[in-house]
Short mmCIF file of C-alpha atoms in Angstrom, two decimals:
data_model
loop_
_atom_site.label_atom_id
_atom_site.label_comp_id
_atom_site.label_asym_id
_atom_site.label_seq_id
_atom_site.Cartn_x
_atom_site.Cartn_y
_atom_site.Cartn_z
CA MET A 1 190.03 63.09 -68.13
CA VAL A 2 190.40 63.56 -64.95
CA GLN A 3 190.22 66.10 -62.05
CA GLN A 4 191.44 67.49 -59.35
CA PHE A 5 189.81 68.70 -55.77
CA ARG A 6 191.16 69.13 -52.56
CA VAL A 7 188.69 69.39 -50.04
CA ASP A 8 188.50 70.80 -46.10
CA ALA A 9 186.92 67.62 -43.60
CA GLY A 10 187.91 69.69 -40.63
CA GLY A 11 191.28 71.53 -40.99
CA VAL A 12 192.03 68.86 -42.67
CA GLY A 13 193.41 68.97 -46.38
CA LEU A 14 192.23 65.58 -48.62
CA ALA A 15 193.25 65.85 -52.12
CA VAL A 16 190.67 63.49 -54.19
CA ARG A 17 190.63 61.92 -57.83
CA ALA A 18 187.25 62.29 -60.28
CA TRP A 19 186.69 60.42 -63.21
CA GLY A 20 183.44 60.36 -65.74
CA ASP A 21 181.13 61.84 -66.09
CA ALA A 22 178.80 63.82 -63.07
CA ARG A 23 175.91 63.15 -64.30
CA ARG A 24 175.80 59.96 -64.10
CA PRO A 25 175.43 57.51 -60.60
CA ALA A 26 178.19 58.14 -57.90
CA LEU A 27 180.75 55.38 -57.17
CA VAL A 28 183.91 56.64 -54.39
CA LEU A 29 186.71 54.01 -53.85
CA VAL A 30 188.75 54.01 -50.82
CA HIS A 31 192.27 53.12 -50.60
CA GLY A 32 193.68 50.80 -47.93
CA TYR A 33 197.35 50.97 -46.40
CA PRO A 34 200.40 51.91 -47.42
CA ASP A 35 198.64 52.98 -50.33
CA ASN A 36 196.97 55.97 -52.25
CA HIS A 37 194.66 56.39 -54.70
CA SER A 38 196.50 55.10 -57.09
CA VAL A 39 196.05 51.80 -55.74
CA TRP A 40 192.38 51.90 -57.27
CA GLN A 41 193.52 54.06 -60.99
CA PRO A 42 193.00 50.93 -63.43
CA VAL A 43 190.14 49.99 -61.84
CA ALA A 44 188.44 53.75 -61.94
CA GLU A 45 189.73 54.30 -65.51
CA ARG A 46 187.15 50.63 -66.53
CA LEU A 47 184.63 52.03 -64.41
CA ALA A 48 184.56 55.68 -65.37
CA GLU A 49 183.15 54.74 -68.57
CA GLN A 50 179.80 53.88 -67.09
CA PHE A 51 179.79 56.44 -63.54
CA TYR A 52 181.28 59.51 -61.98
CA VAL A 53 184.33 58.01 -59.76
CA LEU A 54 185.55 59.55 -56.52
CA ALA A 55 188.34 58.31 -54.82
CA TYR A 56 190.61 59.72 -52.36
CA ASP A 57 193.93 60.18 -50.20
CA VAL A 58 192.71 59.54 -46.79
CA ARG A 59 194.52 61.74 -44.23
CA GLY A 60 197.97 60.29 -43.77
CA ALA A 61 198.54 59.50 -47.04
CA GLY A 62 198.59 60.63 -50.98
CA ALA A 63 199.16 64.37 -51.15
CA SER A 64 196.18 64.26 -48.05
CA ASP A 65 197.20 66.22 -44.90
CA ALA A 66 198.48 63.96 -42.56
CA PRO A 67 197.92 64.91 -38.78
CA ALA A 68 200.70 64.30 -35.77
CA ARG A 69 198.23 62.60 -32.87
CA VAL A 70 197.28 59.30 -33.44
CA ARG A 71 193.82 59.98 -32.01
CA GLU A 72 192.90 61.73 -34.96
CA TYR A 73 193.44 59.37 -36.74
CA ARG A 74 190.67 57.52 -35.22
CA MET A 75 187.14 56.26 -36.53
CA ALA A 76 184.26 58.68 -36.71
CA CYS A 77 187.72 60.93 -38.31
CA LEU A 78 187.83 58.61 -41.71
CA ALA A 79 184.12 58.95 -41.87
CA ALA A 80 183.76 62.17 -41.52
CA ASP A 81 186.97 62.45 -44.27
CA LEU A 82 184.34 60.70 -46.25
CA LYS A 83 181.24 62.45 -45.38
CA ALA A 84 183.52 65.51 -46.13
CA VAL A 85 184.32 63.98 -49.26
CA VAL A 86 180.77 63.50 -51.15
CA ASP A 87 179.26 66.70 -49.30
CA ALA A 88 182.06 68.68 -51.54
CA LEU A 89 181.75 66.82 -54.43
CA LEU A 90 178.38 65.10 -54.63
CA PRO A 91 176.47 67.32 -52.43
CA GLY A 92 172.53 65.59 -51.50
CA ARG A 93 173.19 62.99 -53.44
CA ASP A 94 173.26 59.60 -52.77
CA PHE A 95 176.15 57.71 -53.75
CA HIS A 96 177.65 53.72 -53.93
CA LEU A 97 180.84 52.84 -52.33
CA ALA A 98 183.36 50.08 -52.94
CA ALA A 99 187.03 49.72 -50.53
CA HIS A 100 190.13 47.82 -50.60
CA ASP A 101 191.66 47.28 -47.52
CA TRP A 102 192.16 49.47 -44.03
CA GLY A 103 189.41 51.83 -46.84
CA SER A 104 187.35 49.46 -46.52
CA ILE A 105 187.70 48.75 -42.34
CA GLN A 106 186.91 51.73 -41.62
CA SER A 107 184.36 52.37 -44.48
CA TRP A 108 181.88 50.01 -42.45
CA GLU A 109 181.63 52.48 -39.59
CA SER A 110 179.92 54.88 -42.94
CA VAL A 111 177.86 51.64 -43.82
CA THR A 112 176.71 50.76 -40.18
CA SER A 113 175.95 54.44 -38.54
CA GLY A 114 175.79 57.98 -38.88
CA PRO A 115 174.58 60.06 -41.23
CA LEU A 116 176.04 58.95 -44.00
CA LYS A 117 174.26 55.52 -43.74
CA PRO A 118 170.96 56.30 -45.90
CA ARG A 119 173.00 58.17 -48.50
CA ILE A 120 175.58 55.02 -49.33
CA LEU A 121 173.01 52.60 -52.27
CA SER A 122 175.57 49.75 -51.94
CA TYR A 123 178.73 48.22 -50.26
CA THR A 124 181.42 46.53 -52.45
CA SER A 125 184.60 45.28 -49.85
CA LEU A 126 187.91 43.68 -51.18
CA SER A 127 189.61 41.82 -48.43
CA GLY A 128 188.84 45.14 -45.14
CA PRO A 129 186.34 43.43 -42.80
CA CYS A 130 184.76 46.15 -39.78
CA LEU A 131 186.58 45.75 -36.37
CA ASP A 132 183.43 45.59 -34.59
CA HIS A 133 182.51 42.19 -36.50
CA VAL A 134 186.50 40.66 -36.15
CA GLY A 135 186.19 41.74 -31.98
CA TYR A 136 182.44 39.61 -32.38
CA TRP A 137 184.31 36.52 -34.79
CA MET A 138 187.29 36.66 -32.13
CA ARG A 139 185.43 35.88 -28.99
CA ASP A 140 183.48 33.52 -30.50
CA ARG A 141 185.68 31.23 -31.51
CA VAL A 142 188.24 31.85 -28.08
CA ARG A 143 185.05 30.87 -26.45
CA SER A 144 184.62 27.92 -28.62
CA LEU A 145 185.08 24.64 -26.77
CA LEU A 146 185.70 23.16 -29.50
CA PRO A 147 190.12 22.96 -30.30
CA ALA A 148 189.34 23.94 -34.87
CA GLN A 149 187.30 26.99 -33.71
CA GLN A 150 189.77 28.79 -31.47
CA ALA A 151 192.46 27.36 -33.64
CA LYS A 152 191.44 30.05 -36.67
CA VAL A 153 192.26 32.33 -34.25
CA LEU A 154 195.27 31.67 -33.74
CA ARG A 155 195.68 31.42 -37.88
CA GLN A 156 194.64 34.79 -38.15
CA LEU A 157 196.86 36.18 -35.49
CA ALA A 158 199.34 34.72 -37.48
CA SER A 159 198.96 35.83 -40.71
CA SER A 160 197.83 39.43 -38.29
CA TRP A 161 201.32 39.74 -37.25
CA TYR A 162 202.54 43.09 -38.06
CA VAL A 163 199.42 44.59 -36.32
CA GLY A 164 201.10 43.86 -33.61
CA LEU A 165 204.39 45.48 -35.01
CA PHE A 166 202.72 48.87 -35.39
CA GLN A 167 201.93 49.10 -32.14
CA ILE A 168 205.27 49.59 -30.61
CA PRO A 169 205.98 53.02 -31.24
CA LEU A 170 208.60 54.61 -34.32
CA LEU A 171 210.43 51.21 -34.64
CA PRO A 172 207.71 50.70 -37.89
CA GLU A 173 208.87 54.70 -38.90
CA LEU A 174 212.42 53.63 -38.95
CA LEU A 175 211.85 50.41 -40.61
CA TRP A 176 209.82 52.14 -43.45
CA GLN A 177 212.44 55.13 -42.95
CA ALA A 178 215.06 53.17 -42.94
CA GLY A 179 214.61 50.91 -46.38
CA MET A 180 210.96 49.69 -46.79
CA GLY A 181 209.21 52.51 -49.32
CA ARG A 182 211.74 51.39 -51.78
CA LEU A 183 212.06 48.30 -51.71
CA TRP A 184 207.92 48.01 -51.58
CA PRO A 185 207.75 47.40 -55.42
CA LEU A 186 209.65 44.60 -54.47
CA TYR A 187 207.46 43.61 -51.98
CA LEU A 188 204.56 43.37 -54.18
CA SER A 189 206.47 41.57 -56.63
CA ARG A 190 208.12 39.05 -54.97
CA VAL A 191 205.41 37.99 -52.48
CA GLU A 192 202.44 39.47 -53.98
CA GLY A 193 202.56 38.46 -57.47
CA VAL A 194 201.49 42.61 -58.38
CA THR A 195 203.70 44.65 -60.24
CA GLU A 196 202.40 47.96 -60.35
CA ALA A 197 202.23 50.13 -63.49
CA HIS A 198 204.02 53.38 -62.27
CA PRO A 199 206.27 53.19 -58.65
CA ASN A 200 204.08 55.02 -55.36
CA PRO A 201 206.88 59.04 -54.80
CA SER A 202 204.98 59.08 -51.80
CA GLN A 203 205.35 55.24 -50.32
CA THR A 204 207.94 55.75 -47.61
CA GLN A 205 205.71 58.33 -45.70
CA ASP A 206 202.10 56.50 -47.53
CA GLY A 207 204.16 53.56 -44.81
CA ARG A 208 205.06 55.51 -42.21
CA GLN A 209 201.76 57.49 -40.95
CA GLY A 210 199.01 55.66 -42.33
CA VAL A 211 200.78 53.34 -38.84
CA ARG A 212 198.83 55.65 -36.93
CA LEU A 213 195.24 53.84 -38.42
CA TYR A 214 196.39 50.46 -36.13
CA ARG A 215 197.30 52.10 -33.35
CA ALA A 216 194.42 54.28 -33.22
CA ASN A 217 191.45 51.25 -33.71
CA PHE A 218 192.77 48.59 -33.94
CA VAL A 219 193.15 47.39 -30.22
CA PRO A 220 189.56 48.98 -29.09
CA LYS A 221 187.46 48.05 -31.41
CA LEU A 222 188.91 44.35 -30.63
CA LEU A 223 188.31 44.73 -26.72
CA ARG A 224 184.61 46.38 -26.73
CA PRO A 225 183.54 45.84 -30.07
CA GLU A 226 179.41 47.37 -31.10
CA PRO A 227 177.17 45.88 -32.94
CA ARG A 228 176.87 47.09 -36.53
CA TYR A 229 174.58 46.52 -38.86
CA ALA A 230 174.55 47.34 -42.83
CA ALA A 231 171.09 48.64 -45.13
CA CYS A 232 172.81 48.38 -47.90
CA PRO A 233 173.13 45.81 -50.10
CA VAL A 234 177.11 43.93 -49.86
CA LEU A 235 179.47 42.37 -51.82
CA LEU A 236 182.05 40.85 -50.37
CA ILE A 237 184.99 40.42 -53.07
CA VAL A 238 187.08 37.58 -50.98
CA PRO A 239 190.60 36.83 -52.95
CA LYS A 240 190.96 32.98 -51.19
CA ARG A 241 194.76 33.67 -51.24
CA ASP A 242 195.49 36.83 -48.92
CA ASN A 243 198.66 36.71 -46.82
CA TYR A 244 196.44 38.53 -44.82
CA VAL A 245 192.74 38.82 -45.05
CA GLY A 246 192.17 35.38 -43.95
CA THR A 247 188.74 34.43 -45.57
CA GLN A 248 186.88 32.92 -42.51
CA LEU A 249 187.08 36.27 -41.50
CA PHE A 250 183.24 36.78 -43.77
CA GLU A 251 182.01 33.54 -41.76
CA ASP A 252 179.82 35.25 -39.62
CA MET A 253 178.49 38.09 -42.37
CA GLN A 254 174.94 37.29 -42.42
CA ARG A 255 174.46 38.11 -39.03
CA TRP A 256 175.05 42.34 -39.71
CA VAL A 257 174.17 42.50 -43.25
CA SER A 258 170.39 40.95 -44.70
CA GLU A 259 171.16 40.91 -48.21
CA LEU A 260 175.34 39.57 -48.62
CA TYR A 261 176.35 39.08 -52.28
CA ARG A 262 180.09 36.92 -52.47
CA GLN A 263 182.47 36.28 -55.02
CA ASP A 264 185.19 34.44 -54.69
CA ILE A 265 188.07 34.84 -56.74
CA ASP A 266 191.07 33.01 -57.02
CA ALA A 267 193.87 36.19 -55.55
CA SER A 268 195.97 37.45 -53.49
CA HIS A 269 195.70 40.81 -51.70
CA TRP A 270 196.28 42.78 -53.61
CA VAL A 271 193.20 42.60 -56.13
CA PRO A 272 192.94 46.14 -57.92
CA LEU A 273 196.01 45.58 -59.46
CA SER A 274 196.84 42.80 -59.75
CA HIS A 275 192.96 42.11 -61.67
CA PRO A 276 191.34 44.79 -62.58
CA ASP A 277 189.48 44.09 -65.01
CA LEU A 278 187.36 41.76 -63.15
CA ILE A 279 186.77 44.01 -60.29
CA ALA A 280 186.14 46.82 -62.77
CA ARG A 281 183.61 44.07 -64.08
CA SER A 282 182.94 42.69 -60.41
CA ILE A 283 182.37 46.06 -58.97
CA ARG A 284 180.11 47.52 -62.07
CA ASP A 285 177.79 44.36 -62.69
CA PHE A 286 176.78 44.63 -58.18
CA VAL A 287 176.54 48.42 -58.64
CA SER A 288 174.47 47.75 -62.43
CA ALA A 289 171.95 45.61 -60.44
CA VAL A 290 171.72 48.07 -57.96
CA GLU A 291 170.62 50.08 -59.45
CA ARG A 292 168.10 49.03 -61.44
CA GLY A 293 166.61 47.85 -58.16
CA ASP A 294 167.94 43.33 -59.41
CA GLN A 295 170.16 42.43 -58.12
CA ALA A 296 168.81 39.79 -55.67
CA THR A 297 167.76 37.84 -59.57
CA ALA A 298 170.88 39.32 -61.49
CA LEU A 299 173.21 38.90 -59.16
CA ALA A 300 172.29 35.18 -57.87
CA SER A 301 174.73 33.26 -58.07
CA TRP A 302 176.34 35.51 -55.29
CA ARG A 303 173.93 35.97 -53.00
CA VAL A 304 174.46 34.16 -49.88
CA THR A 305 170.91 32.29 -49.30
CA GLY A 306 170.40 28.99 -50.63
CA ALA A 307 173.62 27.59 -51.95
CA GLY A 308 174.97 30.23 -50.59
CA ALA A 309 174.22 30.30 -47.34
CA ALA A 310 175.05 26.93 -47.31
CA LEU A 311 178.89 27.30 -48.73
CA LEU A 312 179.48 29.66 -45.52
CA LYS A 313 178.47 26.92 -43.04
CA ARG A 314 180.71 24.32 -45.31
CA LEU A 315 183.48 27.07 -44.69
CA ALA A 316 183.38 27.82 -40.90
CA SER A 317 183.03 23.88 -40.20
#
């Protein structure tokens, strides 16, 4: 049974769904662009057998409110939304966090700073690096004297071409309004090999309104990155065939995360839809191990130490 809630986040109404028994360990799922909470539904249904699972529509998506001003989509506002959700539905409780795409990008803000940092027990990140980490990654490689390192930046910029497009006023909104929303299921099927169980009725508005996330955050974060360190265990689930987020962006993660785990999978970007069993199992194994406190041994094959560190060194070369 799915429960529905409405949470006020400083005047912005957020639509929240909940699965499972509220007495179980809590797990919050955050979606990316141009999605809403429904991208997590297949995974949430599987995890509800063991956890109390929350998923909400971020501001500008689904049934949540969509502020009109770009500055109202800055990281501080997005982090405040997550805090509003957990304060309302998990008052005084610690929780686990998992996020995909832009949901992961914005969730790094709470994982590495602010009032929620001590309450986040673990973080599972899918295809969404911290923009501050990316800023340092790009800076180091642009300054490198090695052409191979500089070429990585060029490859990532080519993969992220849409970020530049989204900075152009009105054009992305017009493209979504002109038919991209109707064509989106076809794009997912043809390019990503993903079929949605049910078409998203708010797809056009999710795509149109969500471009404000890019306009509010990308340029200032990449030009003026801040050092951001995670205190909780972090699991990176890295799709090897991601067309947008290159695996090279995660080369330096040991610099920012002291307890880092990584699982590379043969999949494309929308793994919550294409591989819900695998993603649910990975999150379940990680969160359960953190709950028991034995993740270092139970998940030794994922840990980025020893053989794992050597693997990342090879990937970075």
